[in-house]
């Protein structure tokens, strides 16, 4: 019996790599929540006398720890606010996609018939048309607004939740506990939420975690292409797109936000893989 | 091939056609719910009679079902409409840009397949060693890397610092190197990881041990015994990857100013050139539906046990 087993330390036994990933994820979430408190400046504050300042690690000064961009805006502050925008959209998008996908899957499996056929047709369309293209088409036709943007981002991977939930409902429909609950008079709502959903809770959490990086990438890609978040607001992808023009003289404008996106998707992917191996081995790869 | 297998393939083709029709319909519905194109596209100060002329020219004065049927009939004849901004047929613009996107995409796919399979198989053979863990760590880094970030890093390194490769344009084969690498590297990571899992699964089966006991060498076991048995999962995997590669191509072409379909799509969205957007979306759908169809048909040829249920439902 080791000492650490007696002490209440939930992180004991976690691989160091996973600890690092969790630390990064928690840090990004904290930064996103506390953006107003920790950002040294507002993300639109310009100082045209301080354009293209170098970051501290390249010999710049501490007034602008990560340097400034072509309008003399503090990169650190912009990254903090951009991270908030990207995280809020990714979290909302992932949650919305998970809820809608699961609901459609549960209903399709329970109701069968026309609704099931229709839902499965929609998943076919989603497979034939990647979410990036669906999003681009909608943004082209309807113009850009934040509500539409979140809905479009949530399309990423919804069909996987739907297939997961539908498969479960169909495979369990004749299980004894479902028949028993039905006999006792449980309605469809009670059946789904009390009896069926807890069975795939772990699988859904894993799916959502693995889906999160793809959602971030969809949002940042669209913003990078200039089709997502619009200036004067900012997002990590948008910063990268703006910074691309100044690569030759001021590479940090594009590379620093890019590194933040990369570290975030990497951390969540690794954490998701680890979670899947721990919790559930049946989730679709 | 048995009659049942042929029937399954026939049904699968029908289902592909149906998915295609569904996508076409969806695009039409979205286009129409977005509002009257004549209102959206013509400047606000356009006189009503001019507006009406345009309505008639675009066929917008007809009832919706007629418009829908006409739209499908035009598509079936390869008429993708006329670009709002250039006034040229969209089909001509597509004929110019599509080959460039195919060139970029196929180069990247080939590169990723060869590299990814080699690395994945190498890792599977050294399962549990430091080399295996190292290779898989690199693979994870590869597929977590956003395409646009990788593209910018490659430009920074090869075009701006070392000055050995061009960062934009498409006038020579040298221009293809950076975009193809940008598109291929994340894919390589995913292929390597998938190939490793597929190989490990096959390598654990009794017939591999049998082959080894017979004295077949490492290379022989892989090429003659393991790889053919891992073909089906790999095929399915590539069916899924096509979509991701096309999405990546949109971003890659934008970064490297590669004049392909993806760049045309992004440009026409900012110009609200709806017929071009529509055409590119339909082409992307066509490419993905067709490649999934080919994957499924190959699948049923390789593995005759593939059931009718597979052909009919369930998707990938």
Coordinates of C-alpha atoms in Angstrom, one line a residue:
Chain A
X1 CA 0.0 0.0 0.0
X2 CA 1.6 3.2 -1.1
X3 CA 1.2 6.5 0.7
X4 CA -0.4 8.2 -2.3
X5 CA -3.3 5.8 -2.2
X6 CA -4.3 7.1 1.2
X7 CA -4.0 10.7 0.3
X8 CA -7.0 12.1 -1.6
X9 CA -5.1 13.1 -4.7
X10 CA -7.3 12.5 -7.8
X11 CA -4.4 13.1 -10.1
X12 CA -2.3 10.4 -8.7
X13 CA -1.6 7.7 -11.3
X14 CA -2.3 9.9 -14.3
X15 CA 0.4 9.8 -17.0
X16 CA 2.5 13.0 -16.9
X17 CA 1.5 13.7 -20.5
X18 CA -2.2 13.7 -19.7
X19 CA -1.6 15.9 -16.6
X20 CA 0.1 18.4 -18.9
X21 CA -2.9 18.2 -21.3
X22 CA -5.4 18.7 -18.5
X23 CA -3.3 21.6 -17.2
X24 CA -3.3 23.3 -20.6
X25 CA -7.1 22.8 -21.1
X26 CA -7.9 24.2 -17.6
X27 CA -5.5 27.1 -18.3
X28 CA -7.2 28.0 -21.6
X29 CA -10.7 27.7 -19.9
X30 CA -9.6 30.0 -17.1
X31 CA -8.1 32.5 -19.5
X32 CA -11.3 32.5 -21.5
X33 CA -13.4 33.1 -18.4
X34 CA -11.2 35.7 -16.8
X35 CA -10.2 37.5 -20.1
X36 CA -11.4 40.9 -18.9
X37 CA -9.3 40.6 -15.7
X38 CA -6.0 39.4 -17.0
X39 CA -5.7 41.0 -20.4
X40 CA -3.2 43.9 -20.1
X41 CA -5.1 45.9 -22.8
X42 CA -8.4 45.8 -24.7
X43 CA -8.1 43.8 -27.9
X44 CA -9.0 46.7 -30.1
X45 CA -6.7 49.3 -28.4
X46 CA -4.3 50.6 -31.1
X47 CA -1.0 52.4 -30.8
X48 CA 0.2 53.3 -34.2
X49 CA 3.6 54.5 -32.8
X50 CA 4.2 50.9 -31.5
X51 CA 3.6 48.8 -34.6
X52 CA 5.4 45.4 -35.2
X53 CA 7.1 45.4 -31.7
X54 CA 9.0 42.2 -31.1
X55 CA 8.0 39.7 -28.3
X56 CA 10.1 39.6 -25.1
X57 CA 11.9 36.4 -26.2
X58 CA 13.2 38.1 -29.3
X59 CA 14.5 41.1 -27.4
X60 CA 11.3 43.2 -27.1
X61 CA 10.3 44.9 -23.9
X62 CA 7.7 44.0 -21.2
X63 CA 5.2 46.6 -22.3
X64 CA 4.1 44.2 -25.0
X65 CA 5.2 40.7 -23.8
X66 CA 4.2 39.0 -27.1
X67 CA 4.8 42.0 -29.3
X68 CA 2.4 44.0 -31.4
X69 CA 0.7 43.7 -34.8
X70 CA 0.4 45.9 -37.8
X71 CA -1.9 48.3 -36.0
X72 CA 0.2 48.3 -32.8
X73 CA -2.3 46.2 -30.9
X74 CA -1.0 44.1 -28.0
X75 CA -0.8 40.4 -29.2
X76 CA -1.0 38.9 -25.7
X77 CA -4.3 40.8 -25.1
X78 CA -5.6 39.8 -28.5
X79 CA -4.8 36.2 -28.0
X80 CA -6.6 36.2 -24.6
X81 CA -9.8 37.6 -26.1
X82 CA -9.4 35.5 -29.3
X83 CA -9.1 32.4 -27.1
X84 CA -12.3 33.4 -25.3
X85 CA -14.2 33.8 -28.6
X86 CA -12.9 30.5 -30.0
X87 CA -13.5 28.6 -26.8
X88 CA -17.1 30.0 -26.4
X89 CA -18.0 29.1 -29.9
X90 CA -16.3 25.7 -29.8
X91 CA -18.0 24.8 -26.4
X92 CA -21.4 26.0 -27.5
X93 CA -21.0 24.3 -30.9
X94 CA -19.9 21.0 -29.4
X95 CA -22.7 21.0 -26.8
X96 CA -25.4 21.9 -29.3
X97 CA -24.2 19.3 -31.8
X98 CA -24.1 16.6 -29.0
X99 CA -27.6 17.4 -27.8
X100 CA -29.2 17.7 -31.2
X101 CA -27.4 14.6 -32.6
X102 CA -28.2 12.5 -29.6
X103 CA -31.8 13.6 -29.6
X104 CA -32.2 12.8 -33.3
X105 CA -30.6 9.4 -32.8
X106 CA -32.8 8.5 -29.8
X107 CA -36.0 9.6 -31.6
X108 CA -35.0 7.8 -34.8
X109 CA -34.3 4.6 -32.9
X110 CA -37.5 4.9 -30.8
X111 CA -40.0 6.0 -33.4
X112 CA -38.5 4.2 -36.4
X113 CA -40.6 4.7 -39.6
X114 CA -40.5 7.8 -41.6
X115 CA -38.6 9.9 -39.0
X116 CA -35.9 7.2 -38.9
X117 CA -35.6 7.1 -42.7
X118 CA -35.4 10.9 -42.8
X119 CA -32.8 11.1 -40.1
X120 CA -30.6 8.5 -41.7
X121 CA -30.9 10.3 -45.0
X122 CA -29.6 13.4 -43.3
X123 CA -26.6 11.5 -41.9
X124 CA -25.9 10.3 -45.4
X125 CA -25.9 13.9 -46.7
X126 CA -23.6 14.9 -43.8
X127 CA -21.2 12.1 -44.8
X128 CA -21.3 13.3 -48.4
X129 CA -20.8 16.9 -47.6
X130 CA -18.1 17.8 -45.0
X131 CA -19.3 20.5 -42.5
X132 CA -16.7 23.0 -43.8
X133 CA -18.6 23.1 -47.1
X134 CA -22.0 23.2 -45.6
X135 CA -20.9 26.1 -43.4
X136 CA -19.4 27.9 -46.4
X137 CA -22.6 27.5 -48.4
X138 CA -24.8 28.8 -45.6
X139 CA -22.6 31.7 -44.9
X140 CA -22.5 32.6 -48.6
X141 CA -26.3 32.4 -48.9
X142 CA -27.4 33.9 -45.6
X143 CA -24.6 36.2 -44.8
X144 CA -22.7 36.1 -41.5
X145 CA -24.2 36.3 -38.0
X146 CA -23.1 34.8 -34.8
X147 CA -26.1 32.6 -34.1
X148 CA -26.0 31.0 -37.5
X149 CA -22.2 30.6 -37.1
X150 CA -22.6 28.7 -33.8
X151 CA -25.3 26.5 -35.4
X152 CA -23.0 25.8 -38.4
X153 CA -20.0 24.9 -36.2
X154 CA -22.3 22.5 -34.2
X155 CA -22.9 20.5 -37.4
X156 CA -19.4 19.0 -37.0
X157 CA -19.9 15.4 -36.0
X158 CA -23.6 15.5 -35.1
X159 CA -24.2 12.4 -37.2
X160 CA -21.8 10.4 -35.0
X161 CA -23.9 11.1 -31.9
X162 CA -27.0 10.3 -33.9
X163 CA -25.7 6.9 -35.0
X164 CA -24.4 6.1 -31.6
X165 CA -27.7 6.9 -29.9
X166 CA -29.9 5.2 -32.5
X167 CA -27.8 2.0 -32.4
X168 CA -28.2 1.8 -28.7
X169 CA -31.9 2.3 -28.7
X170 CA -32.4 -0.3 -31.4
X171 CA -30.1 -2.9 -29.7
X172 CA -31.7 -2.4 -26.3
X173 CA -35.4 -2.2 -27.3
X174 CA -36.1 -5.8 -26.3
X175 CA -33.9 -5.9 -23.2
X176 CA -35.6 -7.0 -20.1
X177 CA -35.2 -3.8 -18.2
X178 CA -36.8 -1.8 -21.0
X179 CA -39.7 -4.2 -21.3
X180 CA -40.1 -4.1 -17.5
X181 CA -40.1 -0.3 -17.4
X182 CA -42.6 -0.2 -20.2
X183 CA -44.8 -2.6 -18.4
X184 CA -44.7 -0.5 -15.3
X185 CA -46.0 2.4 -17.4
X186 CA -42.9 4.4 -18.2
X187 CA -43.5 6.9 -21.0
X188 CA -41.0 7.5 -23.8
X189 CA -39.4 10.5 -22.0
X190 CA -38.7 8.5 -18.9
X191 CA -37.5 5.5 -20.9
X192 CA -35.0 7.6 -22.8
X193 CA -33.7 9.8 -20.1
X194 CA -33.8 7.4 -17.1
X195 CA -33.1 4.1 -18.7
X196 CA -31.4 4.5 -22.1
X197 CA -29.3 7.6 -21.9
X198 CA -27.2 6.6 -18.9
X199 CA -26.1 3.5 -20.9
X200 CA -24.3 5.7 -23.5
X201 CA -23.3 8.5 -21.1
X202 CA -19.6 7.5 -21.1
X203 CA -19.6 7.0 -24.8
X204 CA -21.2 10.4 -25.5
X205 CA -18.7 12.2 -23.2
X206 CA -15.8 10.5 -25.0
X207 CA -17.4 11.3 -28.4
X208 CA -17.8 15.0 -27.4
X209 CA -14.2 15.2 -26.2
X210 CA -12.9 13.7 -29.4
X211 CA -15.2 16.0 -31.4
X212 CA -14.1 19.2 -29.6
X213 CA -10.8 19.6 -31.5
X214 CA -12.6 19.2 -34.8
X215 CA -15.1 21.9 -33.8
X216 CA -12.2 24.2 -32.9
X217 CA -10.6 23.5 -36.2
X218 CA -13.9 24.2 -38.1
X219 CA -14.3 27.5 -36.4
X220 CA -10.7 28.6 -36.7
X221 CA -10.6 27.5 -40.4
X222 CA -13.7 29.5 -41.3
X223 CA -12.4 32.6 -39.4
X224 CA -9.0 32.1 -41.1
X225 CA -10.7 32.2 -44.5
X226 CA -12.4 35.4 -43.5
X227 CA -15.9 33.8 -43.4
X228 CA -16.3 33.3 -39.6
X229 CA -15.8 35.9 -36.9
X230 CA -15.6 39.3 -38.4
X231 CA -13.4 42.3 -37.4
X232 CA -13.4 44.2 -35.1
X233 CA -14.1 41.1 -33.1
X234 CA -11.3 38.6 -33.1
X235 CA -10.7 34.8 -33.0
X236 CA -7.5 32.8 -33.1
X237 CA -8.2 31.8 -36.8
X238 CA -8.8 35.4 -37.8
X239 CA -5.6 36.5 -36.1
X240 CA -3.7 33.9 -38.1
X241 CA -5.3 35.0 -41.4
X242 CA -4.5 38.7 -40.7
X243 CA -0.9 37.8 -39.6
X244 CA -0.2 35.8 -42.7
X245 CA 0.4 39.0 -44.7
X246 CA 3.2 40.1 -42.3
X247 CA 5.1 36.7 -42.1
X248 CA 8.3 38.0 -43.6
X249 CA 8.8 40.8 -41.1
X250 CA 6.7 39.9 -38.1
X251 CA 6.1 36.1 -38.0
X252 CA 4.9 36.2 -34.4
X253 CA 1.6 37.8 -35.3
X254 CA 0.5 34.6 -37.1
X255 CA 2.6 32.0 -35.4
X256 CA 1.7 32.7 -31.7
X257 CA -2.1 32.3 -32.1
X258 CA -1.5 29.3 -34.4
X259 CA 0.6 27.7 -31.6
X260 CA -2.3 28.3 -29.1
X261 CA -4.7 26.6 -31.5
X262 CA -2.3 23.7 -32.0
X263 CA -1.6 23.2 -28.3
X264 CA -5.3 23.2 -27.5
X265 CA -6.4 20.7 -30.2
X266 CA -3.4 18.5 -29.3
X267 CA -4.2 18.6 -25.6
X268 CA -7.9 17.8 -26.1
X269 CA -7.1 15.0 -28.6
X270 CA -4.6 13.3 -26.3
X271 CA -7.0 13.7 -23.3
X272 CA -9.9 12.3 -25.4
X273 CA -7.8 9.3 -26.5
X274 CA -6.8 8.6 -23.0
X275 CA -10.4 9.0 -21.8
X276 CA -11.7 6.6 -24.5
X277 CA -9.2 4.0 -23.5
X278 CA -10.2 4.4 -19.8
X279 CA -14.0 4.6 -20.1
X280 CA -15.2 3.1 -23.3
X281 CA -13.7 0.9 -26.0
X282 CA -16.8 0.7 -28.2
X283 CA -16.8 4.3 -29.4
X284 CA -16.4 4.7 -33.1
X285 CA -12.8 5.7 -34.1
Chain B
X1 CA -19.7 -12.8 -58.4
X2 CA -23.0 -14.0 -57.3
X3 CA -26.4 -12.5 -58.2
X4 CA -26.8 -11.3 -54.6
X5 CA -23.5 -9.4 -54.8
X6 CA -24.5 -7.8 -58.0
X7 CA -27.9 -6.8 -56.6
X8 CA -26.1 -5.3 -53.6
X9 CA -23.9 -3.3 -55.8
X10 CA -26.9 -2.1 -57.9
X11 CA -28.7 -1.0 -54.7
X12 CA -25.6 0.7 -53.5
X13 CA -25.4 2.7 -56.8
X14 CA -29.1 3.6 -56.4
X15 CA -28.5 4.8 -52.9
X16 CA -25.5 6.9 -54.1
X17 CA -27.7 8.5 -56.8
X18 CA -30.4 9.2 -54.2
X19 CA -27.9 10.8 -51.8
X20 CA -26.7 13.0 -54.7
X21 CA -30.3 14.0 -55.6
X22 CA -30.9 14.8 -51.9
X23 CA -27.8 17.0 -51.8
X24 CA -28.9 18.8 -55.0
X25 CA -32.4 19.4 -53.5
X26 CA -30.9 20.6 -50.3
X27 CA -28.7 23.1 -52.1
X28 CA -31.8 24.3 -54.1
X29 CA -33.9 24.7 -51.0
X30 CA -31.2 26.6 -49.1
X31 CA -30.7 28.9 -52.1
X32 CA -34.4 29.7 -52.3
X33 CA -35.0 30.1 -48.6
X34 CA -32.1 32.6 -48.5
X35 CA -34.4 34.9 -50.4
X36 CA -35.1 36.1 -53.9
X37 CA -31.7 36.1 -55.8
X38 CA -32.9 39.1 -57.9
X39 CA -33.4 41.1 -54.7
X40 CA -30.1 40.1 -53.2
X41 CA -27.8 40.3 -56.2
X42 CA -28.9 43.4 -58.0
X43 CA -27.9 46.7 -56.5
X44 CA -30.6 48.3 -54.3
X45 CA -31.2 51.2 -56.8
X46 CA -32.0 48.8 -59.7
X47 CA -35.3 50.0 -61.3
X48 CA -38.2 47.5 -61.0
X49 CA -38.5 46.8 -64.7
X50 CA -34.8 45.9 -65.0
X51 CA -35.2 43.7 -61.9
X52 CA -38.2 42.0 -63.7
X53 CA -36.1 41.4 -66.8
X54 CA -33.4 39.7 -64.7
X55 CA -36.1 37.6 -62.9
X56 CA -37.3 36.4 -66.3
X57 CA -33.8 35.7 -67.6
X58 CA -32.9 33.6 -64.5
X59 CA -36.3 31.9 -64.6
X60 CA -37.4 33.2 -61.3
X61 CA -40.8 34.2 -62.6
X62 CA -41.8 30.5 -62.9
X63 CA -43.5 28.5 -60.1
X64 CA -41.1 26.8 -57.7
X65 CA -41.6 23.2 -58.9
X66 CA -40.9 24.3 -62.4
X67 CA -37.8 26.1 -61.3
X68 CA -36.7 23.0 -59.4
X69 CA -37.2 20.6 -62.4
X70 CA -35.5 23.0 -64.7
X71 CA -32.6 23.3 -62.3
X72 CA -32.2 19.5 -62.1
X73 CA -32.5 19.2 -65.9
X74 CA -29.8 21.8 -66.4
X75 CA -27.5 20.1 -64.0
X76 CA -28.1 16.7 -65.7
X77 CA -26.9 18.3 -68.9
X78 CA -23.8 19.7 -67.2
X79 CA -25.1 23.3 -67.2
X80 CA -23.9 24.7 -63.9
X81 CA -25.3 28.2 -64.5
X82 CA -23.7 31.5 -65.2
X83 CA -21.3 33.3 -62.8
X84 CA -22.9 36.5 -61.5
X85 CA -19.6 38.3 -61.3
X86 CA -17.9 37.3 -64.6
X87 CA -20.9 36.5 -66.7
X88 CA -19.1 33.3 -67.9
X89 CA -20.5 29.8 -67.7
X90 CA -19.6 28.3 -64.3
X91 CA -18.8 25.0 -66.1
X92 CA -15.8 26.7 -67.9
X93 CA -14.4 28.1 -64.6
X94 CA -14.8 24.6 -63.0
X95 CA -13.1 23.0 -66.0
X96 CA -10.1 25.3 -65.4
X97 CA -9.9 24.9 -61.6
X98 CA -10.9 21.3 -61.0
X99 CA -7.8 19.7 -62.5
X100 CA -5.6 21.8 -60.3
X101 CA -7.5 20.7 -57.2
X102 CA -7.3 17.1 -58.3
X103 CA -3.6 17.4 -58.9
X104 CA -3.0 18.9 -55.4
X105 CA -5.4 16.4 -53.7
X106 CA -4.2 13.3 -55.4
X107 CA -0.5 14.2 -54.9
X108 CA -1.2 14.7 -51.2
X109 CA -3.2 11.4 -50.9
X110 CA -0.5 9.4 -52.7
X111 CA 2.2 11.0 -50.5
X112 CA 0.2 10.4 -47.3
X113 CA -0.6 6.8 -48.2
X114 CA 2.9 5.8 -49.0
X115 CA 4.4 7.6 -46.0
X116 CA 1.6 6.7 -43.6
X117 CA 1.4 3.0 -44.5
X118 CA 5.2 2.7 -44.2
X119 CA 5.4 4.4 -40.8
X120 CA 2.3 2.6 -39.5
X121 CA 3.5 -0.8 -40.5
X122 CA 6.9 -0.1 -39.1
X123 CA 5.4 1.0 -35.8
X124 CA 3.1 -2.1 -35.7
X125 CA 6.1 -4.5 -36.2
X126 CA 7.9 -2.8 -33.3
X127 CA 4.9 -2.7 -31.1
X128 CA 5.6 -1.4 -27.6
X129 CA 9.2 -0.3 -28.3
X130 CA 10.5 3.3 -28.1
X131 CA 10.4 3.5 -31.9
X132 CA 6.7 2.6 -31.9
X133 CA 5.9 5.2 -29.2
X134 CA 8.0 7.8 -31.0
X135 CA 6.4 7.2 -34.3
X136 CA 2.9 7.4 -32.8
X137 CA 3.7 10.6 -30.9
X138 CA 4.8 12.2 -34.2
X139 CA 1.6 10.9 -35.8
X140 CA -0.5 12.6 -33.1
X141 CA 1.4 15.8 -33.6
X142 CA 0.8 15.5 -37.3
X143 CA -3.0 15.1 -37.2
X144 CA -3.6 17.7 -34.4
X145 CA -1.8 20.3 -36.6
X146 CA -4.3 22.7 -38.1
X147 CA -3.7 22.8 -41.9
X148 CA -3.4 26.6 -41.9
X149 CA -0.8 26.7 -39.1
X150 CA 1.3 24.0 -40.8
X151 CA 1.1 25.9 -44.1
X152 CA 2.3 29.1 -42.5
X153 CA 5.1 27.3 -40.7
X154 CA 6.2 25.6 -44.0
X155 CA 6.1 29.0 -45.8
X156 CA 8.2 30.6 -43.0
X157 CA 10.8 27.8 -43.1
X158 CA 11.1 26.9 -46.8
X159 CA 10.0 30.1 -48.6
X160 CA 11.1 33.0 -46.3
X161 CA 14.0 31.6 -44.2
X162 CA 15.7 29.0 -46.5
X163 CA 14.3 30.6 -49.7
X164 CA 14.3 27.3 -51.5
X165 CA 10.6 26.9 -52.5
X166 CA 8.0 29.4 -53.8
X167 CA 5.2 30.2 -51.4
X168 CA 2.4 31.0 -53.8
X169 CA 1.3 30.5 -57.4
X170 CA 1.1 27.4 -59.6
X171 CA 3.4 28.0 -62.6
X172 CA 5.7 25.1 -62.0
X173 CA 5.9 21.7 -60.3
X174 CA 8.0 23.3 -57.6
X175 CA 5.0 25.3 -56.6
X176 CA 3.2 22.1 -55.9
X177 CA 5.6 20.9 -53.2
X178 CA 4.6 23.1 -50.2
X179 CA 0.8 22.9 -50.7
X180 CA 1.0 19.2 -51.2
X181 CA 3.1 18.7 -48.1
X182 CA 0.7 20.9 -46.1
X183 CA -2.3 18.8 -47.2
X184 CA -0.4 15.5 -46.9
X185 CA 1.3 15.7 -43.5
X186 CA -1.8 15.7 -41.2
X187 CA -3.3 13.0 -43.3
X188 CA -0.1 11.0 -43.0
X189 CA -0.4 11.1 -39.3
X190 CA -4.0 9.7 -39.5
X191 CA -3.0 7.0 -42.0
X192 CA 0.0 5.9 -39.9
X193 CA -2.1 5.5 -36.8
X194 CA -4.9 3.7 -38.6
X195 CA -2.5 1.5 -40.5
X196 CA -0.8 0.5 -37.2
X197 CA -4.1 -0.5 -35.6
X198 CA -5.2 -2.4 -38.7
X199 CA -1.9 -4.2 -39.0
X200 CA -1.8 -5.1 -35.3
X201 CA -5.3 -6.6 -35.6
X202 CA -4.2 -8.7 -38.6
X203 CA -0.8 -9.6 -37.2
X204 CA -2.4 -11.2 -34.1
X205 CA -4.4 -13.8 -36.2
X206 CA -3.4 -17.5 -36.4
X207 CA -2.6 -17.5 -40.1
X208 CA 0.2 -15.0 -39.6
X209 CA 1.7 -17.2 -37.0
X210 CA 1.3 -20.1 -39.4
X211 CA 3.1 -18.2 -42.2
X212 CA 5.9 -17.3 -39.8
X213 CA 6.2 -20.9 -38.6
X214 CA 6.5 -21.9 -42.3
X215 CA 9.5 -19.7 -42.5
X216 CA 8.1 -16.8 -44.4
X217 CA 10.2 -13.7 -43.8
X218 CA 9.1 -10.4 -42.3
X219 CA 8.6 -8.7 -45.7
X220 CA 6.8 -11.7 -47.1
X221 CA 4.4 -11.8 -44.1
X222 CA 3.5 -8.2 -44.6
X223 CA 3.2 -8.0 -48.3
X224 CA 1.6 -11.5 -49.0
X225 CA -0.4 -12.1 -45.9
X226 CA -1.0 -9.1 -43.6
X227 CA -1.5 -6.2 -46.0
X228 CA -4.1 -8.0 -48.2
X229 CA -6.1 -8.8 -45.1
X230 CA -5.9 -5.2 -43.9
X231 CA -7.2 -3.8 -47.3
X232 CA -10.8 -3.6 -46.3
X233 CA -10.5 -1.4 -43.2
X234 CA -7.9 0.8 -45.1
X235 CA -10.3 1.2 -48.0
X236 CA -13.1 2.3 -45.6
X237 CA -10.7 4.7 -43.9
X238 CA -9.9 6.4 -47.2
X239 CA -13.5 6.7 -48.1
X240 CA -13.9 8.9 -44.9
X241 CA -10.6 10.7 -45.5
X242 CA -11.6 12.1 -48.9
X243 CA -13.9 14.6 -47.3
X244 CA -11.3 15.8 -44.9
X245 CA -8.8 16.1 -47.7
X246 CA -11.2 18.3 -49.7
X247 CA -11.8 20.5 -46.7
X248 CA -8.1 20.8 -46.2
X249 CA -7.7 21.7 -49.8
X250 CA -9.9 24.8 -49.5
X251 CA -7.7 26.2 -46.7
X252 CA -4.4 25.0 -48.4
X253 CA -5.3 26.6 -51.7
X254 CA -6.2 29.9 -50.0
X255 CA -2.8 30.0 -48.1
X256 CA -0.7 29.2 -51.2
X257 CA -2.8 31.1 -53.7
X258 CA -3.2 27.8 -55.6
X259 CA -5.9 28.6 -58.3
X260 CA -8.1 25.5 -57.6
X261 CA -11.7 24.8 -56.7
X262 CA -11.3 25.7 -53.0
X263 CA -9.8 29.1 -53.6
X264 CA -12.5 29.8 -56.2
X265 CA -15.1 28.8 -53.6
X266 CA -13.8 31.2 -50.9
X267 CA -13.4 34.0 -53.5
X268 CA -17.0 33.6 -54.7
X269 CA -18.4 33.5 -51.2
X270 CA -16.9 37.0 -50.5
X271 CA -18.3 38.2 -53.9
X272 CA -21.7 36.4 -53.2
X273 CA -21.4 34.7 -56.5
X274 CA -24.0 32.1 -55.7
X275 CA -24.0 29.9 -58.9
X276 CA -20.3 29.3 -58.4
X277 CA -20.7 28.4 -54.7
X278 CA -23.5 26.1 -55.6
X279 CA -21.5 24.4 -58.4
X280 CA -18.4 23.8 -56.2
X281 CA -20.6 22.4 -53.4
X282 CA -22.2 20.0 -55.8
X283 CA -18.9 18.9 -57.3
X284 CA -17.5 18.2 -53.8
X285 CA -20.5 16.1 -53.0
X286 CA -20.2 14.3 -56.3
X287 CA -16.5 13.5 -55.6
X288 CA -17.3 12.2 -52.1
X289 CA -20.3 10.2 -53.1
X290 CA -18.5 8.6 -56.0
X291 CA -15.4 7.7 -54.0
X292 CA -17.5 6.2 -51.3
X293 CA -19.4 4.2 -53.9
X294 CA -16.1 2.9 -55.4
X295 CA -14.9 2.0 -51.9
X296 CA -18.1 0.1 -51.2
X297 CA -18.0 -1.7 -54.5
X298 CA -14.3 -2.7 -54.1
X299 CA -15.2 -3.8 -50.5
X300 CA -18.0 -6.1 -51.8
X301 CA -15.6 -7.5 -54.5
X302 CA -12.8 -8.1 -52.0
X303 CA -15.1 -9.5 -49.3
X304 CA -18.1 -11.3 -50.7
X305 CA -19.6 -11.7 -47.2
X306 CA -20.6 -8.0 -47.2
X307 CA -24.3 -8.2 -46.7
X308 CA -27.2 -6.5 -48.4
X309 CA -27.8 -4.6 -45.2
X310 CA -24.5 -2.9 -45.6
X311 CA -25.4 -1.8 -49.1
X312 CA -28.7 -0.4 -48.0
X313 CA -28.2 1.4 -44.7
X314 CA -26.0 2.4 -41.9
X315 CA -23.6 4.6 -44.0
X316 CA -19.9 4.4 -43.4

